[in-house]
Amino acid sequence: MEQSILTELKNAAKKSLKARHNDLADNHRQLEILNGGLFADGELPYFKDKIAETNQFPLKPNTLEILQINVGYMCNQVCEHCHVDAGPDRKEIMTRETMEQCLEVIRNTGAHTLDLTGGAPEMNPNFRWFVEEASKAGIKDFIVRSNLTIILANKKYQDLPEFFKKHNVHVVSSMPHYTRGKTDKQRGDGVFDKSIKALQMLNAVGYGMPDSSLRLDLVYNPSGAFLPSDQAALEHDFKKALKEDFDIDFHNLFAITNLPISRFLDYLIASENYEDYMYALVDAYNPAAVSNVMCTNTISVGWDGWLYDCDFNQMLDLKVASTVKHIKDYNEDLLNDRDIVISQHCYGCTAGAGSSCQGSVA
Ligand code: SF4
Ligand code: SF4
């Protein structure tokens, strides 16, 4: 790629698409791209037609297992490939009132996993209160997606490892690579060093240690327009490098495919990789992955309480196809009866071994 394009992307990436008034901040524009071009021309099959070949259309949920709640799009980072288009300039934050509605659902859900995400969820001013209240509900697996650098972003966050430990939170953190260059390229200058320090702080209170019940998992996503390699091999390489270089332990590594939405879609188009990437996703389509994609066992709650099949649909404002569309009206039985809303971005979840927020699915 030309140096000028790289510089342009790097500078632009310091702000969200929304703050830059980029037309891809509009979900309609993203859907227009995903539904048009190669797919409208018939060069590639629509996702719904592809899954219909194996009688998997309409896509239906299985038993609900995971309630994923996005508490806001504000973040201390502006990563190049962020599917949330998060950043310090995003002001969408879940209110305490919506959190109360979520707590009511958390206390009564059949889901065994609660997954808090953002942005940087810790930046929501009611984050700690929400975690304290939610942890009382006795959910089996309580995940917080922490970007690691938030722990060092301000003094008020430095006790987060202890706070997570106190509430037996399962920490899941993005770490695009075990080398400084690749991590900083995707997530910003200085992110690697701060992430390493944060991992050491988590290890110091017991997170990620071999026999510890304090779970610490990492998430890898590719730093360019290519699909992730084998998850087990990546985990082996990450474990070896982080242990040898920094004496860091963690439990599992999830390898995630970048979905062609939001800032990654912007990157694909700006670097003239969009068409090749869509061909690669469709080429790698694996019908066996369809029945295990995240939306089949998850409900995603937006910062304003609207309900979605997954965090990706949330960013495209594709609300659930159900009479129940908001957390205040939550009804698990009715939601379990819905058809899942799909589009061409879904090819990102069914490529190769498949991928979701929990890594490989097939
Ligand atoms: S840390 Fe996560 S939420 Fe924040 S900008 Fe990066 S990818 Fe997006
Ligand atoms: S993008 Fe969302 S709706 Fe589409 S397959 Fe993936 S998890 Fe399901």
Short mmCIF file of C-alpha atoms and ligand atoms in Angstrom, two decimals:
data_model
loop_
_atom_site.label_atom_id
_atom_site.label_comp_id
_atom_site.label_asym_id
_atom_site.label_seq_id
_atom_site.Cartn_x
_atom_site.Cartn_y
_atom_site.Cartn_z
CA MET A 1 0.00 0.00 0.00
CA GLU A 2 1.27 3.48 -0.78
CA GLN A 3 2.83 5.37 2.13
CA SER A 4 0.43 8.31 1.63
CA ILE A 5 -2.62 6.04 2.07
CA LEU A 6 -1.07 4.51 5.17
CA THR A 7 -0.42 7.94 6.67
CA GLU A 8 -3.90 9.11 5.79
CA LEU A 9 -5.45 6.05 7.44
CA LYS A 10 -3.26 6.42 10.52
CA ASN A 11 -4.17 10.08 11.01
CA ALA A 12 -7.84 9.54 10.29
CA ALA A 13 -7.98 6.64 12.72
CA LYS A 14 -7.40 8.96 15.67
CA LYS A 15 -11.09 9.89 15.51
CA SER A 16 -14.20 7.77 15.09
CA LEU A 17 -15.90 7.61 11.70
CA LYS A 18 -18.76 9.49 13.33
CA ALA A 19 -16.54 12.39 14.44
CA ARG A 20 -14.99 12.49 10.97
CA HIS A 21 -18.47 12.67 9.37
CA ASN A 22 -17.41 9.70 7.26
CA ASP A 23 -20.38 8.35 5.31
CA LEU A 24 -19.69 4.87 6.74
CA ALA A 25 -20.76 6.16 10.15
CA ASP A 26 -24.26 5.79 8.66
CA ASN A 27 -25.39 2.16 8.96
CA HIS A 28 -27.58 2.55 5.86
CA ARG A 29 -24.49 3.31 3.79
CA GLN A 30 -22.72 0.23 5.18
CA LEU A 31 -25.69 -1.97 4.35
CA GLU A 32 -25.90 -0.47 0.87
CA ILE A 33 -22.29 -1.57 0.28
CA LEU A 34 -22.82 -5.02 1.82
CA ASN A 35 -25.99 -5.64 -0.21
CA GLY A 36 -24.75 -4.09 -3.46
CA GLY A 37 -21.69 -4.52 -5.69
CA LEU A 38 -20.48 -8.10 -5.96
CA PHE A 39 -23.66 -9.49 -4.41
CA ALA A 40 -26.19 -7.43 -6.39
CA ASP A 41 -24.24 -8.31 -9.58
CA GLY A 42 -24.56 -12.02 -8.77
CA GLU A 43 -20.77 -12.53 -8.63
CA LEU A 44 -21.07 -13.73 -5.04
CA PRO A 45 -24.14 -15.34 -3.40
CA TYR A 46 -26.13 -13.51 -0.74
CA PHE A 47 -25.57 -15.04 2.70
CA LYS A 48 -29.21 -16.08 2.94
CA ASP A 49 -28.94 -18.02 -0.34
CA LYS A 50 -25.69 -19.64 0.79
CA ILE A 51 -27.15 -20.95 4.04
CA ALA A 52 -30.33 -22.00 2.25
CA GLU A 53 -28.20 -24.53 0.30
CA THR A 54 -27.92 -26.53 3.52
CA ASN A 55 -31.47 -25.78 4.71
CA GLN A 56 -30.25 -23.34 7.39
CA PHE A 57 -32.40 -20.40 6.27
CA PRO A 58 -34.07 -18.79 8.13
CA LEU A 59 -31.38 -18.88 10.80
CA LYS A 60 -33.00 -19.65 14.17
CA PRO A 61 -31.61 -19.35 17.70
CA ASN A 62 -30.88 -22.36 19.89
CA THR A 63 -31.10 -22.10 23.67
CA LEU A 64 -30.08 -18.68 24.99
CA GLU A 65 -26.75 -18.93 26.78
CA ILE A 66 -25.19 -15.48 26.65
CA LEU A 67 -26.58 -12.06 27.45
CA GLN A 68 -24.17 -9.50 25.99
CA ILE A 69 -24.62 -5.92 27.13
CA ASN A 70 -22.90 -2.97 25.48
CA VAL A 71 -22.67 -0.24 28.12
CA GLY A 72 -21.41 2.47 25.74
CA TYR A 73 -19.27 3.32 22.76
CA MET A 74 -16.78 5.56 24.59
CA CYS A 75 -13.23 4.21 24.59
CA ASN A 76 -9.74 5.48 25.43
CA GLN A 77 -8.47 3.93 22.19
CA VAL A 78 -9.37 4.39 18.51
CA CYS A 79 -8.27 1.07 17.02
CA GLU A 80 -8.00 0.87 13.27
CA HIS A 81 -10.37 -2.09 12.87
CA CYS A 82 -12.93 -1.36 15.59
CA HIS A 83 -16.35 -2.70 14.62
CA VAL A 84 -17.99 -0.43 17.21
CA ASP A 85 -16.41 2.77 15.81
CA ALA A 86 -15.57 3.49 19.45
CA GLY A 87 -13.35 6.28 20.72
CA PRO A 88 -13.03 9.12 23.21
CA ASP A 89 -15.38 11.21 21.06
CA ARG A 90 -18.30 8.76 21.31
CA LYS A 91 -20.84 9.90 23.89
CA GLU A 92 -23.33 7.02 23.71
CA ILE A 93 -23.37 5.66 27.26
CA MET A 94 -25.89 3.36 28.96
CA THR A 95 -27.85 5.21 31.65
CA ARG A 96 -28.50 3.89 35.14
CA GLU A 97 -32.17 3.55 34.24
CA THR A 98 -31.37 1.19 31.34
CA MET A 99 -28.91 -0.67 33.62
CA GLU A 100 -31.76 -1.18 36.11
CA GLN A 101 -33.83 -2.71 33.29
CA CYS A 102 -30.88 -4.95 32.39
CA LEU A 103 -30.47 -6.05 36.02
CA GLU A 104 -34.10 -7.12 36.13
CA VAL A 105 -33.41 -9.32 33.09
CA ILE A 106 -30.08 -10.61 34.46
CA ARG A 107 -31.83 -11.77 37.66
CA ASN A 108 -34.38 -13.79 35.67
CA THR A 109 -32.59 -14.95 32.53
CA GLY A 110 -31.88 -18.56 31.66
CA ALA A 111 -28.52 -17.48 30.20
CA HIS A 112 -25.46 -18.79 32.05
CA THR A 113 -23.08 -16.08 30.77
CA LEU A 114 -23.18 -12.31 31.13
CA ASP A 115 -20.83 -10.46 28.79
CA LEU A 116 -20.22 -6.72 29.33
CA THR A 117 -18.68 -4.89 26.42
CA GLY A 118 -18.21 -1.40 24.92
CA GLY A 119 -16.16 0.74 23.95
CA ALA A 120 -14.26 0.50 27.17
CA PRO A 121 -17.05 -0.60 29.54
CA GLU A 122 -15.07 0.70 32.52
CA MET A 123 -15.56 4.28 31.24
CA ASN A 124 -19.29 4.16 31.93
CA PRO A 125 -19.66 6.16 35.18
CA ASN A 126 -22.00 3.50 36.59
CA PHE A 127 -19.80 0.56 35.56
CA ARG A 128 -18.68 -0.47 39.07
CA TRP A 129 -22.16 -0.18 40.53
CA PHE A 130 -23.52 -2.26 37.65
CA VAL A 131 -20.87 -4.98 38.08
CA GLU A 132 -21.52 -5.12 41.85
CA GLU A 133 -25.26 -5.49 41.33
CA ALA A 134 -24.97 -7.92 38.40
CA SER A 135 -22.50 -10.15 40.25
CA LYS A 136 -25.12 -10.71 42.97
CA ALA A 137 -27.39 -12.45 40.42
CA GLY A 138 -25.17 -15.53 40.55
CA ILE A 139 -24.57 -15.84 36.80
CA LYS A 140 -22.10 -18.66 36.20
CA ASP A 141 -19.68 -16.84 33.89
CA PHE A 142 -19.46 -13.04 34.19
CA ILE A 143 -17.27 -11.64 31.41
CA VAL A 144 -15.96 -8.08 31.14
CA ARG A 145 -14.24 -7.19 27.87
CA SER A 146 -11.38 -4.95 28.97
CA ASN A 147 -9.01 -3.38 26.47
CA LEU A 148 -6.18 -3.55 29.08
CA THR A 149 -4.83 -0.03 28.48
CA ILE A 150 -7.78 1.44 30.38
CA ILE A 151 -6.17 0.07 33.56
CA LEU A 152 -3.27 2.49 33.02
CA ALA A 153 -5.23 5.33 31.43
CA ASN A 154 -5.93 7.10 34.70
CA LYS A 155 -5.20 6.57 38.41
CA LYS A 156 -8.87 5.87 39.08
CA TYR A 157 -8.69 2.70 36.96
CA GLN A 158 -5.50 1.22 38.43
CA ASP A 159 -7.33 -0.90 41.00
CA LEU A 160 -9.43 -2.59 38.31
CA PRO A 161 -7.55 -5.92 38.63
CA GLU A 162 -8.50 -6.04 42.34
CA PHE A 163 -12.05 -4.95 41.56
CA PHE A 164 -12.43 -7.66 38.91
CA LYS A 165 -11.05 -10.21 41.36
CA LYS A 166 -13.44 -9.15 44.11
CA HIS A 167 -16.41 -9.82 41.84
CA ASN A 168 -14.92 -12.93 40.23
CA VAL A 169 -15.14 -11.34 36.81
CA HIS A 170 -13.79 -13.26 33.81
CA VAL A 171 -11.53 -10.84 31.93
CA VAL A 172 -11.39 -11.09 28.12
CA SER A 173 -8.95 -8.71 26.45
CA SER A 174 -7.90 -7.88 22.91
CA MET A 175 -4.25 -8.42 22.12
CA PRO A 176 -3.71 -8.37 18.36
CA HIS A 177 -0.15 -9.66 18.57
CA TYR A 178 2.73 -10.54 20.85
CA THR A 179 4.98 -8.06 19.08
CA ARG A 180 4.96 -4.29 19.64
CA GLY A 181 4.89 -3.38 15.94
CA LYS A 182 1.79 -5.33 14.96
CA THR A 183 -0.13 -4.39 18.10
CA ASP A 184 0.62 -0.68 17.89
CA LYS A 185 -0.15 -0.58 14.17
CA GLN A 186 -3.69 -1.78 14.82
CA ARG A 187 -4.41 -0.23 18.20
CA GLY A 188 -2.23 2.88 18.41
CA ASP A 189 1.25 3.92 19.51
CA GLY A 190 2.16 2.77 23.02
CA VAL A 191 -0.72 0.29 23.31
CA PHE A 192 1.55 -2.77 23.38
CA ASP A 193 3.67 -1.58 26.33
CA LYS A 194 0.58 -0.56 28.33
CA SER A 195 -1.16 -3.86 27.52
CA ILE A 196 1.88 -5.82 28.73
CA LYS A 197 1.96 -3.83 31.97
CA ALA A 198 -1.79 -4.37 32.47
CA LEU A 199 -1.44 -8.12 31.87
CA GLN A 200 1.33 -8.24 34.47
CA MET A 201 -0.94 -6.38 36.93
CA LEU A 202 -3.71 -8.92 36.27
CA ASN A 203 -1.27 -11.80 36.74
CA ALA A 204 -0.08 -10.23 40.01
CA VAL A 205 -3.55 -10.58 41.59
CA GLY A 206 -3.91 -14.14 40.26
CA TYR A 207 -5.55 -13.68 36.86
CA GLY A 208 -4.50 -16.08 34.12
CA MET A 209 -2.25 -18.24 36.29
CA PRO A 210 -2.27 -21.95 35.31
CA ASP A 211 -4.41 -23.22 38.22
CA SER A 212 -6.27 -20.01 38.94
CA SER A 213 -10.05 -19.76 38.78
CA LEU A 214 -9.60 -16.08 37.85
CA ARG A 215 -10.00 -16.42 34.08
CA LEU A 216 -7.96 -14.26 31.73
CA ASP A 217 -8.42 -14.83 28.00
CA LEU A 218 -7.01 -12.93 25.06
CA VAL A 219 -8.58 -12.12 21.71
CA TYR A 220 -6.56 -12.02 18.51
CA ASN A 221 -7.80 -10.48 15.30
CA PRO A 222 -5.76 -10.09 12.10
CA SER A 223 -4.00 -6.80 11.49
CA GLY A 224 -4.92 -6.62 7.80
CA ALA A 225 -7.22 -7.90 5.06
CA PHE A 226 -6.65 -11.59 5.76
CA LEU A 227 -8.31 -14.35 7.77
CA PRO A 228 -6.92 -15.60 11.08
CA SER A 229 -4.77 -18.71 11.04
CA ASP A 230 -5.44 -21.73 13.26
CA GLN A 231 -6.56 -20.70 16.77
CA ALA A 232 -4.65 -23.46 18.61
CA ALA A 233 -1.39 -22.63 16.81
CA LEU A 234 -1.82 -18.91 17.51
CA GLU A 235 -2.50 -19.64 21.18
CA HIS A 236 0.67 -21.70 21.38
CA ASP A 237 2.74 -18.89 19.81
CA PHE A 238 1.20 -16.20 22.03
CA LYS A 239 1.75 -18.26 25.19
CA LYS A 240 5.37 -18.98 24.34
CA ALA A 241 6.25 -15.41 23.38
CA LEU A 242 4.45 -13.66 26.24
CA LYS A 243 5.90 -16.08 28.81
CA GLU A 244 9.46 -15.90 27.49
CA ASP A 245 9.54 -12.16 26.88
CA PHE A 246 7.40 -10.80 29.72
CA ASP A 247 6.64 -13.70 32.11
CA ILE A 248 2.92 -13.35 31.33
CA ASP A 249 0.37 -16.14 31.76
CA PHE A 250 -3.14 -16.31 30.35
CA HIS A 251 -5.68 -19.05 29.81
CA ASN A 252 -7.11 -19.15 26.27
CA LEU A 253 -6.71 -17.23 23.05
CA PHE A 254 -9.73 -16.61 20.84
CA ALA A 255 -9.00 -15.95 17.16
CA ILE A 256 -11.60 -13.70 15.58
CA THR A 257 -12.19 -12.82 11.95
CA ASN A 258 -12.64 -9.10 11.26
CA LEU A 259 -16.15 -8.49 9.98
CA PRO A 260 -16.50 -6.09 7.04
CA ILE A 261 -18.34 -3.38 8.93
CA SER A 262 -17.59 0.03 10.43
CA ARG A 263 -13.89 0.99 10.65
CA PHE A 264 -12.70 -2.30 9.17
CA LEU A 265 -14.99 -1.76 6.19
CA ASP A 266 -13.54 1.73 5.87
CA TYR A 267 -10.04 0.24 5.96
CA LEU A 268 -10.94 -2.38 3.34
CA ILE A 269 -12.34 0.21 0.97
CA ALA A 270 -9.52 2.76 1.50
CA SER A 271 -6.87 0.09 0.93
CA GLU A 272 -8.76 -1.32 -2.09
CA ASN A 273 -9.11 -4.71 -0.44
CA TYR A 274 -12.90 -4.83 -0.04
CA GLU A 275 -13.71 -7.09 -3.01
CA ASP A 276 -10.80 -9.48 -2.43
CA TYR A 277 -11.73 -9.76 1.23
CA MET A 278 -15.37 -10.58 0.44
CA TYR A 279 -14.21 -13.21 -2.07
CA ALA A 280 -11.91 -14.66 0.63
CA LEU A 281 -14.75 -14.80 3.17
CA VAL A 282 -17.14 -16.48 0.73
CA ASP A 283 -14.40 -18.89 -0.45
CA ALA A 284 -13.77 -19.89 3.16
CA TYR A 285 -17.49 -20.37 3.90
CA ASN A 286 -17.97 -23.39 6.15
CA PRO A 287 -21.58 -24.63 6.43
CA ALA A 288 -20.70 -26.50 9.64
CA ALA A 289 -19.96 -23.18 11.35
CA VAL A 290 -23.46 -21.79 10.73
CA SER A 291 -25.22 -23.65 13.51
CA ASN A 292 -22.74 -22.36 16.10
CA VAL A 293 -22.47 -18.66 15.25
CA MET A 294 -22.79 -16.29 18.19
CA CYS A 295 -26.32 -15.14 17.37
CA THR A 296 -27.66 -18.67 17.89
CA ASN A 297 -27.04 -18.51 21.64
CA THR A 298 -26.78 -14.77 22.38
CA ILE A 299 -28.91 -11.67 22.79
CA SER A 300 -27.08 -8.37 22.46
CA VAL A 301 -28.33 -5.30 24.33
CA GLY A 302 -27.37 -1.87 23.02
CA TRP A 303 -26.37 1.10 25.21
CA ASP A 304 -29.90 2.49 24.80
CA GLY A 305 -31.63 -0.83 25.57
CA TRP A 306 -32.51 -1.95 22.02
CA LEU A 307 -32.05 -5.65 21.37
CA TYR A 308 -29.98 -7.26 18.60
CA ASP A 309 -28.92 -10.74 17.50
CA CYS A 310 -25.25 -9.84 18.04
CA ASP A 311 -22.88 -6.92 18.62
CA PHE A 312 -22.23 -6.68 14.85
CA ASN A 313 -25.93 -6.32 14.03
CA GLN A 314 -26.07 -3.70 16.77
CA MET A 315 -23.51 -1.59 14.94
CA LEU A 316 -25.56 -1.89 11.73
CA ASP A 317 -28.73 -1.04 13.71
CA LEU A 318 -30.35 -4.31 12.62
CA LYS A 319 -32.71 -4.83 15.57
CA VAL A 320 -34.12 -8.26 16.43
CA ALA A 321 -36.99 -9.47 14.24
CA SER A 322 -39.34 -9.95 17.19
CA THR A 323 -42.33 -8.22 18.76
CA VAL A 324 -39.93 -7.67 21.68
CA LYS A 325 -37.33 -5.13 20.62
CA HIS A 326 -36.29 -3.36 23.85
CA ILE A 327 -34.90 -4.54 27.18
CA LYS A 328 -37.84 -2.96 29.04
CA ASP A 329 -40.19 -5.41 27.26
CA TYR A 330 -37.81 -8.40 27.51
CA ASN A 331 -39.43 -11.80 27.08
CA GLU A 332 -37.04 -14.69 26.57
CA ASP A 333 -39.62 -17.11 25.17
CA LEU A 334 -40.76 -14.67 22.51
CA LEU A 335 -37.17 -13.76 21.62
CA ASN A 336 -36.17 -17.41 21.30
CA ASP A 337 -38.82 -17.77 18.62
CA ARG A 338 -37.35 -15.11 16.30
CA ASP A 339 -35.60 -15.40 12.93
CA ILE A 340 -32.06 -14.04 13.08
CA VAL A 341 -31.42 -10.96 10.93
CA ILE A 342 -28.54 -11.66 8.53
CA SER A 343 -26.62 -9.88 5.80
CA GLN A 344 -23.35 -10.33 3.92
CA HIS A 345 -21.21 -9.34 6.97
CA CYS A 346 -22.30 -12.73 8.41
CA TYR A 347 -19.77 -14.43 6.08
CA GLY A 348 -17.20 -13.20 8.63
CA CYS A 349 -18.69 -15.58 11.21
CA THR A 350 -18.71 -18.65 8.96
CA ALA A 351 -15.28 -18.44 7.33
CA GLY A 352 -12.93 -21.35 8.03
CA ALA A 353 -13.37 -22.67 11.55
CA GLY A 354 -15.94 -19.92 12.10
CA SER A 355 -15.59 -17.08 14.55
CA SER A 356 -17.54 -15.18 17.14
CA CYS A 357 -16.80 -13.11 20.22
CA GLN A 358 -15.71 -16.42 21.78
CA GLY A 359 -13.32 -17.35 18.97
CA SER A 360 -13.55 -20.42 16.76
CA VAL A 361 -16.97 -22.00 16.73
CA ALA A 362 -16.64 -25.16 14.66
S1 SF4 B 1 -10.27 -0.96 22.46
FE1 SF4 B 1 -11.96 -2.14 21.56
S2 SF4 B 1 -13.74 -0.79 21.64
FE2 SF4 B 1 -11.91 0.49 21.97
S3 SF4 B 1 -11.43 1.26 19.91
FE3 SF4 B 1 -10.23 -0.60 20.26
S4 SF4 B 1 -11.44 -2.27 19.37
FE4 SF4 B 1 -12.80 -0.49 19.66
S1 SF4 B 2 -22.85 -11.27 12.17
FE1 SF4 B 2 -24.22 -11.63 13.88
S2 SF4 B 2 -26.12 -12.27 12.88
FE2 SF4 B 2 -24.51 -12.55 11.40
S3 SF4 B 2 -23.84 -14.70 11.65
FE3 SF4 B 2 -22.49 -13.37 12.88
S4 SF4 B 2 -23.39 -13.44 14.90
FE4 SF4 B 2 -24.98 -14.11 13.46
#
